[in-house]
Amino acid sequence: MRYLKLVIGIAALLLVLATAFVYYYKFAGPDEIPSKAYLKQGVNQALPEAKAAKVQDRVKVDERHLFVPFINQEGFYALSTWEWKNHKWRVSFVDTDGEPRVWRIDKNEPQSYRLIWNINPHDQVKYMDLYLMRKRNFVVSGGVGAYYPKVQMKHRVYISKKPYDATRLPSDWQQVMANLGQIGQDNQKQILGNQNLYMGWMSFNNSDEIARPNSPTNGYGFGNGHESIDYVMPLDKMDLEN
Amino acid sequence: MISFVWPTNIIDLITTVVAWCAIIALCMYLYKKSDQKPKVWKVILVILISLFSFSVSFNPGFKLPVLPLGVWLLYWYFHRKMERWQVYRKFAWLGFGANFIFLTFSLIQNPLHHAIYPQNLLSTYISNTENVSITAIHSSGTSTSIDKSLLHKQVPAAKRKPIDAMKWYNQIVMSKLDDERFPYIIDGTKPKWGSGIKSVVYLEKDGKGLLVTTSGKQLYFYLKNSIIKGNN
């Protein structure tokens, strides 16, 4: 019985240590944004083929996520994303091709989605139109029909002013995604997956003609497996109405 | 993150609660009537075990319990102690019978829901026009605002029309114009409180057609007057 106090004491101490440990690794937020040198090194370690040369910016998209656009040794404008995990900043995604992507930081919250891109302003691209799309469709089953209107919502961004960005989705896109998402099957808010919504883009030069940025012929990419960074489809005039 | 979702379908909630109340009431009645009062937790355990049964699925979508497996299990457990079985027997059958109580209540859920929230009326899907607005989902939607009070006035008497989905689709696809027939979504339409219905309402380009889409199906209503400001 004498040892009971001792056992309780040790158990309490272990509990306190375990709590501190868990807090430190899982919950404690970052103290500061890492240096450009640290980020450059991190990208090259994760993906040596990236050959990062110059980090353009360190964009804090939320408490635990960073968007780090960089230029590589071959002059290509590239993307990387970072997350604060287990008390360390870690690279979660790299792509030497800086064409637009949609980063779904929290899959269930369209408010957290960010459109990311990095395009060389000398590549003739003056502005880019991003689209939220859904194909027009109809279904007839057992004599009962249903019609699904086409969704095509445009959002224009100017590259010449700023070659990269990690912008939130336009508020009307978020409205539409929230509306369509609530009637998804299985009560799951699979905003992009279930409702057949997808995003597309088209870029233009000074003379308002379609002009694609210079992409590396052999792009290289890295992903940590659980970051959700989706493709934004390159479109041409045939894919659009009006 | 675990999020708590408030039950939005109150018919579902009410029938489930009433079913459980009926079962608990029967249980208490049987308990009072027993000469030998068994331990309460044993009674609860017996009822839960006898809920277990083999059911046959019927086409319209319900399952009819036919074999009282839980009751048989308990009988096998008790068969050497018949006096104890006499005490617990009626609770075991109550447990099995509870399946039928749940079945009955679940069968009345749908007709009750349809009676309170008529599926054919626009007012079931648009209960509130205070905070409605339109968002254009296609470039052919050039208007930006709707007349709330005109919508409010027309909802009660709105007539339902058939959906000619294939014709609508082909009309657009085969025409030279890049027009979408329903280029707007009406935000802020709330289905009637307690119905548990989730819907998206698309507005036709002429401001008169409303395409209501729920997870089960679609309904089309056509108003007499356009609700788009500037269209009248």
Short mmCIF file of N, CA, C and O in Angstrom, two decimals, chain B residues 122-196:
data_model
loop_
_atom_site.label_atom_id
_atom_site.label_comp_id
_atom_site.label_asym_id
_atom_site.label_seq_id
_atom_site.Cartn_x
_atom_site.Cartn_y
_atom_site.Cartn_z
N LEU B 122 -44.48 24.14 -54.55
CA LEU B 122 -43.25 24.93 -54.55
C LEU B 122 -42.97 25.46 -53.14
O LEU B 122 -41.82 25.62 -52.74
N SER B 123 -44.03 25.68 -52.37
CA SER B 123 -43.84 26.25 -51.04
C SER B 123 -43.07 25.32 -50.10
O SER B 123 -42.49 25.77 -49.12
N THR B 124 -43.05 24.04 -50.41
CA THR B 124 -42.26 23.10 -49.59
C THR B 124 -40.78 23.38 -49.77
O THR B 124 -39.98 23.20 -48.85
N TYR B 125 -40.38 23.79 -50.99
CA TYR B 125 -38.97 23.99 -51.30
C TYR B 125 -38.51 25.42 -51.11
O TYR B 125 -37.34 25.68 -50.91
N ILE B 126 -39.46 26.34 -51.20
CA ILE B 126 -39.12 27.75 -50.99
C ILE B 126 -40.03 28.25 -49.88
O ILE B 126 -41.17 28.65 -50.11
N SER B 127 -39.54 28.20 -48.65
CA SER B 127 -40.40 28.61 -47.55
C SER B 127 -40.14 30.07 -47.18
O SER B 127 -40.91 30.69 -46.48
N ASN B 128 -39.03 30.57 -47.66
CA ASN B 128 -38.61 31.89 -47.23
C ASN B 128 -38.06 32.67 -48.40
O ASN B 128 -37.20 32.19 -49.13
N THR B 129 -38.55 33.88 -48.60
CA THR B 129 -38.01 34.69 -49.71
C THR B 129 -37.33 35.94 -49.20
O THR B 129 -37.01 36.84 -49.94
N GLU B 130 -37.09 36.00 -47.90
CA GLU B 130 -36.45 37.18 -47.29
C GLU B 130 -35.04 37.41 -47.81
O GLU B 130 -34.63 38.52 -48.05
N ASN B 131 -34.28 36.28 -47.88
CA ASN B 131 -32.86 36.42 -48.21
C ASN B 131 -32.48 35.83 -49.54
O ASN B 131 -31.40 35.30 -49.69
N VAL B 132 -33.40 35.89 -50.50
CA VAL B 132 -33.05 35.27 -51.78
C VAL B 132 -32.32 36.24 -52.70
O VAL B 132 -32.54 37.44 -52.66
N SER B 133 -31.46 35.64 -53.52
CA SER B 133 -30.75 36.43 -54.53
C SER B 133 -30.36 35.46 -55.63
O SER B 133 -30.44 34.25 -55.43
N ILE B 134 -29.94 36.00 -56.78
CA ILE B 134 -29.52 35.06 -57.82
C ILE B 134 -28.03 35.16 -58.09
O ILE B 134 -27.44 36.23 -57.96
N THR B 135 -27.45 34.02 -58.43
CA THR B 135 -26.05 33.96 -58.86
C THR B 135 -26.07 33.40 -60.27
O THR B 135 -26.68 32.36 -60.52
N ALA B 136 -25.40 34.06 -61.18
CA ALA B 136 -25.35 33.57 -62.56
C ALA B 136 -24.34 32.43 -62.63
O ALA B 136 -23.22 32.56 -62.14
N ILE B 137 -24.75 31.30 -63.20
CA ILE B 137 -23.81 30.19 -63.30
C ILE B 137 -23.32 30.02 -64.74
O ILE B 137 -22.51 29.16 -65.03
N HIS B 138 -23.83 30.87 -65.61
CA HIS B 138 -23.44 30.76 -67.02
C HIS B 138 -23.43 32.17 -67.60
O HIS B 138 -24.19 33.04 -67.15
N SER B 139 -22.59 32.37 -68.60
CA SER B 139 -22.47 33.71 -69.17
C SER B 139 -23.77 34.24 -69.77
O SER B 139 -23.93 35.44 -69.91
N SER B 140 -24.71 33.35 -70.10
CA SER B 140 -25.96 33.88 -70.66
C SER B 140 -26.89 34.42 -69.59
O SER B 140 -27.97 34.92 -69.87
N GLY B 141 -26.46 34.35 -68.33
CA GLY B 141 -27.25 34.95 -67.26
C GLY B 141 -26.76 36.36 -66.99
O GLY B 141 -25.80 36.56 -66.26
N THR B 142 -27.41 37.35 -67.61
CA THR B 142 -26.88 38.70 -67.50
C THR B 142 -27.53 39.53 -66.40
O THR B 142 -27.02 40.57 -66.03
N SER B 143 -28.66 39.07 -65.88
CA SER B 143 -29.32 39.87 -64.84
C SER B 143 -28.69 39.58 -63.48
O SER B 143 -28.08 38.54 -63.29
N THR B 144 -28.87 40.54 -62.58
CA THR B 144 -28.25 40.33 -61.28
C THR B 144 -29.22 40.36 -60.11
O THR B 144 -28.84 40.00 -59.00
N SER B 145 -30.46 40.80 -60.34
CA SER B 145 -31.34 40.80 -59.17
C SER B 145 -32.77 40.38 -59.49
O SER B 145 -33.23 40.47 -60.63
N ILE B 146 -33.42 39.89 -58.43
CA ILE B 146 -34.79 39.43 -58.60
C ILE B 146 -35.72 40.19 -57.66
O ILE B 146 -35.31 40.75 -56.66
N ASP B 147 -36.99 40.16 -58.01
CA ASP B 147 -38.02 40.83 -57.22
C ASP B 147 -38.53 39.86 -56.16
O ASP B 147 -39.30 38.95 -56.46
N LYS B 148 -38.06 40.05 -54.93
CA LYS B 148 -38.40 39.11 -53.85
C LYS B 148 -39.89 39.01 -53.62
O LYS B 148 -40.43 37.93 -53.42
N SER B 149 -40.56 40.15 -53.60
CA SER B 149 -41.99 40.10 -53.26
C SER B 149 -42.80 39.46 -54.38
O SER B 149 -43.79 38.78 -54.12
N LEU B 150 -42.35 39.64 -55.61
CA LEU B 150 -43.05 39.01 -56.73
C LEU B 150 -42.90 37.50 -56.66
O LEU B 150 -43.82 36.75 -56.98
N LEU B 151 -41.74 37.05 -56.22
CA LEU B 151 -41.52 35.62 -56.03
C LEU B 151 -42.41 35.13 -54.90
O LEU B 151 -43.12 34.13 -55.03
N HIS B 152 -42.39 35.86 -53.80
CA HIS B 152 -43.16 35.49 -52.62
C HIS B 152 -44.65 35.32 -52.94
O HIS B 152 -45.30 34.39 -52.50
N LYS B 153 -45.15 36.27 -53.77
CA LYS B 153 -46.58 36.23 -54.13
C LYS B 153 -46.93 35.02 -54.96
O LYS B 153 -48.04 34.49 -54.87
N GLN B 154 -45.99 34.60 -55.82
CA GLN B 154 -46.32 33.54 -56.78
C GLN B 154 -46.04 32.13 -56.29
O GLN B 154 -46.48 31.16 -56.90
N VAL B 155 -45.32 32.00 -55.20
CA VAL B 155 -44.96 30.66 -54.73
C VAL B 155 -46.17 29.78 -54.38
O VAL B 155 -46.24 28.64 -54.84
N PRO B 156 -47.15 30.30 -53.63
CA PRO B 156 -48.24 29.42 -53.21
C PRO B 156 -49.00 28.77 -54.37
O PRO B 156 -49.36 27.61 -54.29
N ALA B 157 -49.21 29.52 -55.45
CA ALA B 157 -50.04 28.97 -56.52
C ALA B 157 -49.24 28.43 -57.69
O ALA B 157 -49.80 28.11 -58.74
N ALA B 158 -47.95 28.32 -57.55
CA ALA B 158 -47.10 27.92 -58.67
C ALA B 158 -47.50 26.55 -59.21
O ALA B 158 -47.69 25.59 -58.46
N LYS B 159 -47.61 26.48 -60.53
CA LYS B 159 -48.04 25.22 -61.15
C LYS B 159 -46.85 24.38 -61.55
O LYS B 159 -45.89 24.88 -62.12
N ARG B 160 -46.97 23.08 -61.28
CA ARG B 160 -45.90 22.18 -61.67
C ARG B 160 -46.06 21.76 -63.12
O ARG B 160 -47.18 21.54 -63.59
N LYS B 161 -44.92 21.70 -63.81
CA LYS B 161 -44.97 21.29 -65.22
C LYS B 161 -44.00 20.14 -65.45
O LYS B 161 -43.03 20.00 -64.69
N PRO B 162 -44.22 19.34 -66.47
CA PRO B 162 -43.29 18.22 -66.71
C PRO B 162 -41.93 18.70 -67.19
O PRO B 162 -41.82 19.78 -67.78
N ILE B 163 -40.94 17.88 -66.94
CA ILE B 163 -39.57 18.21 -67.35
C ILE B 163 -39.25 17.44 -68.62
O ILE B 163 -39.22 16.22 -68.62
N ASP B 164 -39.02 18.19 -69.70
CA ASP B 164 -38.67 17.50 -70.94
C ASP B 164 -37.15 17.57 -71.10
O ASP B 164 -36.63 18.33 -71.93
N ALA B 165 -36.46 16.80 -70.26
CA ALA B 165 -35.01 16.93 -70.14
C ALA B 165 -34.29 16.76 -71.47
O ALA B 165 -33.39 17.53 -71.81
N MET B 166 -34.65 15.73 -72.20
CA MET B 166 -33.94 15.45 -73.45
C MET B 166 -34.15 16.58 -74.45
O MET B 166 -33.22 17.00 -75.13
N LYS B 167 -35.38 17.08 -74.51
CA LYS B 167 -35.67 18.16 -75.47
C LYS B 167 -34.89 19.41 -75.11
O LYS B 167 -34.31 20.06 -75.97
N TRP B 168 -34.88 19.76 -73.83
CA TRP B 168 -34.14 20.95 -73.40
C TRP B 168 -32.66 20.82 -73.77
O TRP B 168 -32.05 21.75 -74.27
N TYR B 169 -32.12 19.65 -73.51
CA TYR B 169 -30.70 19.41 -73.77
C TYR B 169 -30.43 19.56 -75.27
O TYR B 169 -29.54 20.30 -75.68
N ASN B 170 -31.23 18.86 -76.07
CA ASN B 170 -31.00 18.89 -77.51
C ASN B 170 -31.19 20.26 -78.11
O ASN B 170 -30.44 20.66 -79.00
N GLN B 171 -32.19 20.98 -77.61
CA GLN B 171 -32.44 22.33 -78.12
C GLN B 171 -31.18 23.19 -78.04
O GLN B 171 -30.84 23.90 -78.96
N ILE B 172 -30.53 23.12 -76.90
CA ILE B 172 -29.36 23.97 -76.71
C ILE B 172 -28.18 23.47 -77.51
O ILE B 172 -27.49 24.22 -78.17
N VAL B 173 -27.97 22.16 -77.43
CA VAL B 173 -26.81 21.59 -78.09
C VAL B 173 -26.87 21.75 -79.60
O VAL B 173 -25.85 21.96 -80.26
N MET B 174 -28.07 21.69 -80.14
CA MET B 174 -28.17 21.78 -81.60
C MET B 174 -28.29 23.20 -82.12
O MET B 174 -28.19 23.44 -83.31
N SER B 175 -28.52 24.16 -81.22
CA SER B 175 -28.68 25.53 -81.71
C SER B 175 -27.31 26.17 -81.91
O SER B 175 -26.31 25.73 -81.36
N LYS B 176 -27.31 27.26 -82.65
CA LYS B 176 -26.04 27.93 -82.89
C LYS B 176 -25.70 28.87 -81.73
O LYS B 176 -24.59 29.30 -81.56
N LEU B 177 -26.72 29.20 -80.97
CA LEU B 177 -26.49 30.13 -79.87
C LEU B 177 -25.89 29.42 -78.66
O LEU B 177 -26.14 28.25 -78.44
N ASP B 178 -25.10 30.12 -77.87
CA ASP B 178 -24.49 29.53 -76.69
C ASP B 178 -25.27 29.92 -75.45
O ASP B 178 -24.74 30.51 -74.53
N ASP B 179 -26.56 29.59 -75.47
CA ASP B 179 -27.39 29.98 -74.35
C ASP B 179 -27.66 28.83 -73.43
O ASP B 179 -27.89 27.72 -73.87
N GLU B 180 -27.69 29.11 -72.13
CA GLU B 180 -28.11 28.07 -71.19
C GLU B 180 -29.53 28.40 -70.78
O GLU B 180 -29.86 29.55 -70.50
N ARG B 181 -30.38 27.39 -70.78
CA ARG B 181 -31.78 27.62 -70.45
C ARG B 181 -31.97 28.07 -69.00
O ARG B 181 -32.84 28.88 -68.70
N PHE B 182 -31.16 27.54 -68.09
CA PHE B 182 -31.26 27.90 -66.67
C PHE B 182 -29.93 28.47 -66.21
O PHE B 182 -29.14 27.76 -65.56
N PRO B 183 -29.67 29.74 -66.52
CA PRO B 183 -28.34 30.28 -66.22
C PRO B 183 -28.18 30.85 -64.81
O PRO B 183 -27.16 31.46 -64.52
N TYR B 184 -29.16 30.65 -63.93
CA TYR B 184 -29.04 31.20 -62.57
C TYR B 184 -29.37 30.15 -61.52
O TYR B 184 -30.16 29.24 -61.75
N ILE B 185 -28.77 30.36 -60.33
CA ILE B 185 -29.19 29.59 -59.16
C ILE B 185 -29.78 30.62 -58.21
O ILE B 185 -29.24 31.71 -58.07
N ILE B 186 -30.91 30.28 -57.58
CA ILE B 186 -31.48 31.19 -56.59
C ILE B 186 -30.92 30.77 -55.22
O ILE B 186 -31.20 29.67 -54.74
N ASP B 187 -30.13 31.67 -54.61
CA ASP B 187 -29.57 31.36 -53.29
C ASP B 187 -30.56 31.73 -52.23
O ASP B 187 -31.31 32.67 -52.39
N GLY B 188 -30.46 31.06 -51.09
CA GLY B 188 -31.24 31.49 -49.94
C GLY B 188 -32.67 30.97 -49.90
O GLY B 188 -33.44 31.34 -49.02
N THR B 189 -33.00 30.07 -50.84
CA THR B 189 -34.34 29.48 -50.74
C THR B 189 -34.22 28.40 -49.68
O THR B 189 -33.33 27.57 -49.74
N LYS B 190 -35.09 28.43 -48.69
CA LYS B 190 -34.96 27.39 -47.67
C LYS B 190 -36.16 26.48 -47.71
O LYS B 190 -37.29 26.95 -47.67
N PRO B 191 -35.93 25.17 -47.80
CA PRO B 191 -37.07 24.26 -47.74
C PRO B 191 -37.75 24.39 -46.37
O PRO B 191 -37.12 24.83 -45.42
N LYS B 192 -39.00 23.99 -46.30
CA LYS B 192 -39.77 24.14 -45.06
C LYS B 192 -39.05 23.53 -43.88
O LYS B 192 -38.53 22.41 -43.94
N TRP B 193 -39.09 24.27 -42.75
CA TRP B 193 -38.42 23.82 -41.54
C TRP B 193 -38.89 22.43 -41.12
O TRP B 193 -40.07 22.14 -41.08
N GLY B 194 -37.96 21.57 -40.78
CA GLY B 194 -38.31 20.26 -40.27
C GLY B 194 -38.47 19.20 -41.35
O GLY B 194 -38.63 18.02 -41.07
N SER B 195 -38.37 19.63 -42.62
CA SER B 195 -38.59 18.64 -43.67
C SER B 195 -37.34 17.81 -43.93
O SER B 195 -37.42 16.72 -44.48
N GLY B 196 -36.19 18.36 -43.60
CA GLY B 196 -34.95 17.64 -43.88
C GLY B 196 -34.61 17.59 -45.36
O GLY B 196 -33.73 16.86 -45.78
#
